[in-house]
Coordinates of C-alpha atoms in Angstrom, one line a residue:
M1 CA -13.9 41.9 16.9
R2 CA -11.7 40.8 13.9
I3 CA -8.4 42.2 13.1
Q4 CA -7.6 42.4 9.4
S5 CA -4.1 42.2 8.2
S6 CA -2.7 43.4 4.9
Q7 CA -1.0 40.1 4.2
S8 CA -2.9 37.2 2.7
P9 CA -3.0 34.0 4.9
L10 CA -1.2 31.9 2.4
P11 CA 1.6 33.3 0.2
V12 CA 0.9 33.1 -3.5
R13 CA 3.8 31.6 -5.5
R14 CA 3.9 32.3 -9.2
L15 CA 5.5 29.9 -11.7
P16 CA 7.8 31.1 -14.3
P17 CA 6.3 31.7 -17.8
W18 CA 8.3 28.9 -19.4
A19 CA 6.8 26.3 -17.0
G20 CA 3.4 26.3 -18.8
M21 CA 5.1 25.8 -22.2
L22 CA 7.2 22.9 -20.7
C23 CA 4.1 21.1 -19.4
A24 CA 2.3 21.6 -22.8
A25 CA 5.3 20.2 -24.7
L26 CA 5.5 17.1 -22.4
L27 CA 1.8 16.5 -22.8
L28 CA 2.1 16.7 -26.6
A29 CA 5.1 14.3 -26.6
A30 CA 3.3 11.8 -24.5
C31 CA 0.2 11.8 -26.7
S32 CA 1.9 11.0 -30.0
Q33 CA 0.4 8.3 -32.2
E34 CA 3.7 6.6 -33.1
Q35 CA 4.0 3.0 -32.0
S36 CA 7.3 1.1 -32.0
N37 CA 7.4 -2.3 -33.7
A38 CA 9.5 -4.0 -31.0
P39 CA 7.7 -5.5 -28.0
A40 CA 8.2 -3.6 -24.8
G41 CA 10.9 -4.9 -22.5
M42 CA 12.2 -7.7 -24.7
G43 CA 14.0 -5.8 -27.4
G44 CA 12.3 -7.9 -30.2
V45 CA 13.7 -11.3 -29.1
G46 CA 10.4 -13.2 -29.3
K47 CA 8.2 -15.1 -26.9
P48 CA 10.0 -16.5 -23.8
E49 CA 9.5 -20.1 -22.8
V50 CA 7.5 -20.7 -19.7
G51 CA 6.8 -23.8 -17.5
V52 CA 3.3 -25.2 -17.1
V53 CA 1.9 -27.1 -14.1
T54 CA -1.4 -28.9 -14.3
L55 CA -3.4 -29.2 -11.1
H56 CA -5.6 -32.2 -10.2
P57 CA -8.2 -32.2 -7.4
Q58 CA -7.4 -34.6 -4.5
S59 CA -8.3 -35.0 -0.8
V60 CA -5.7 -33.6 1.7
A61 CA -5.7 -34.1 5.5
I62 CA -5.5 -30.8 7.3
T63 CA -3.3 -31.1 10.4
A64 CA -1.5 -28.4 12.4
E65 CA 0.4 -28.5 15.6
L66 CA 0.6 -25.0 17.1
P67 CA 2.6 -24.4 20.3
G68 CA 1.1 -22.0 22.8
R69 CA 0.1 -21.1 26.3
T70 CA -3.2 -20.3 27.8
A71 CA -3.9 -17.3 30.0
A72 CA -7.0 -16.3 31.9
S73 CA -8.7 -13.2 30.6
L74 CA -9.9 -12.2 34.1
V75 CA -8.2 -12.9 37.4
A76 CA -10.0 -12.8 40.7
E77 CA -8.2 -12.6 44.0
V78 CA -10.1 -14.0 47.1
R79 CA -9.1 -12.6 50.5
P80 CA -10.8 -12.8 53.8
Q81 CA -12.3 -9.6 55.3
V82 CA -11.4 -10.6 58.9
D83 CA -8.3 -12.1 60.6
G84 CA -8.4 -15.5 62.2
I85 CA -9.7 -19.0 61.5
I86 CA -13.3 -19.3 60.2

C-alpha cells in the first residue's frame, strides 16, 4: 500500500529571469575573437633567461643503510597440558 502525498519529494527552485541573460552575456564575452598583443603573465617584457644543465650517463653505486627492527608475523606460545616434570 503506497501513500501519496501532495508535495513533490524534492522542492523545485526557480532561478530569477535575469540569471539566464547573465550566463549568456558571460559566455559571449568569453568567446570573443580579440587577442591581446602582450604575452600572458609577463606584461610584454620579453623572454626570461633560464639556466641549462647537461646530463651525461655514468655508473653510480647504489647503497642505502636503513635502520629498522624485525618482528615475527606469527607468535606461537608452547605450554604443557599437564603439571609436573616430564
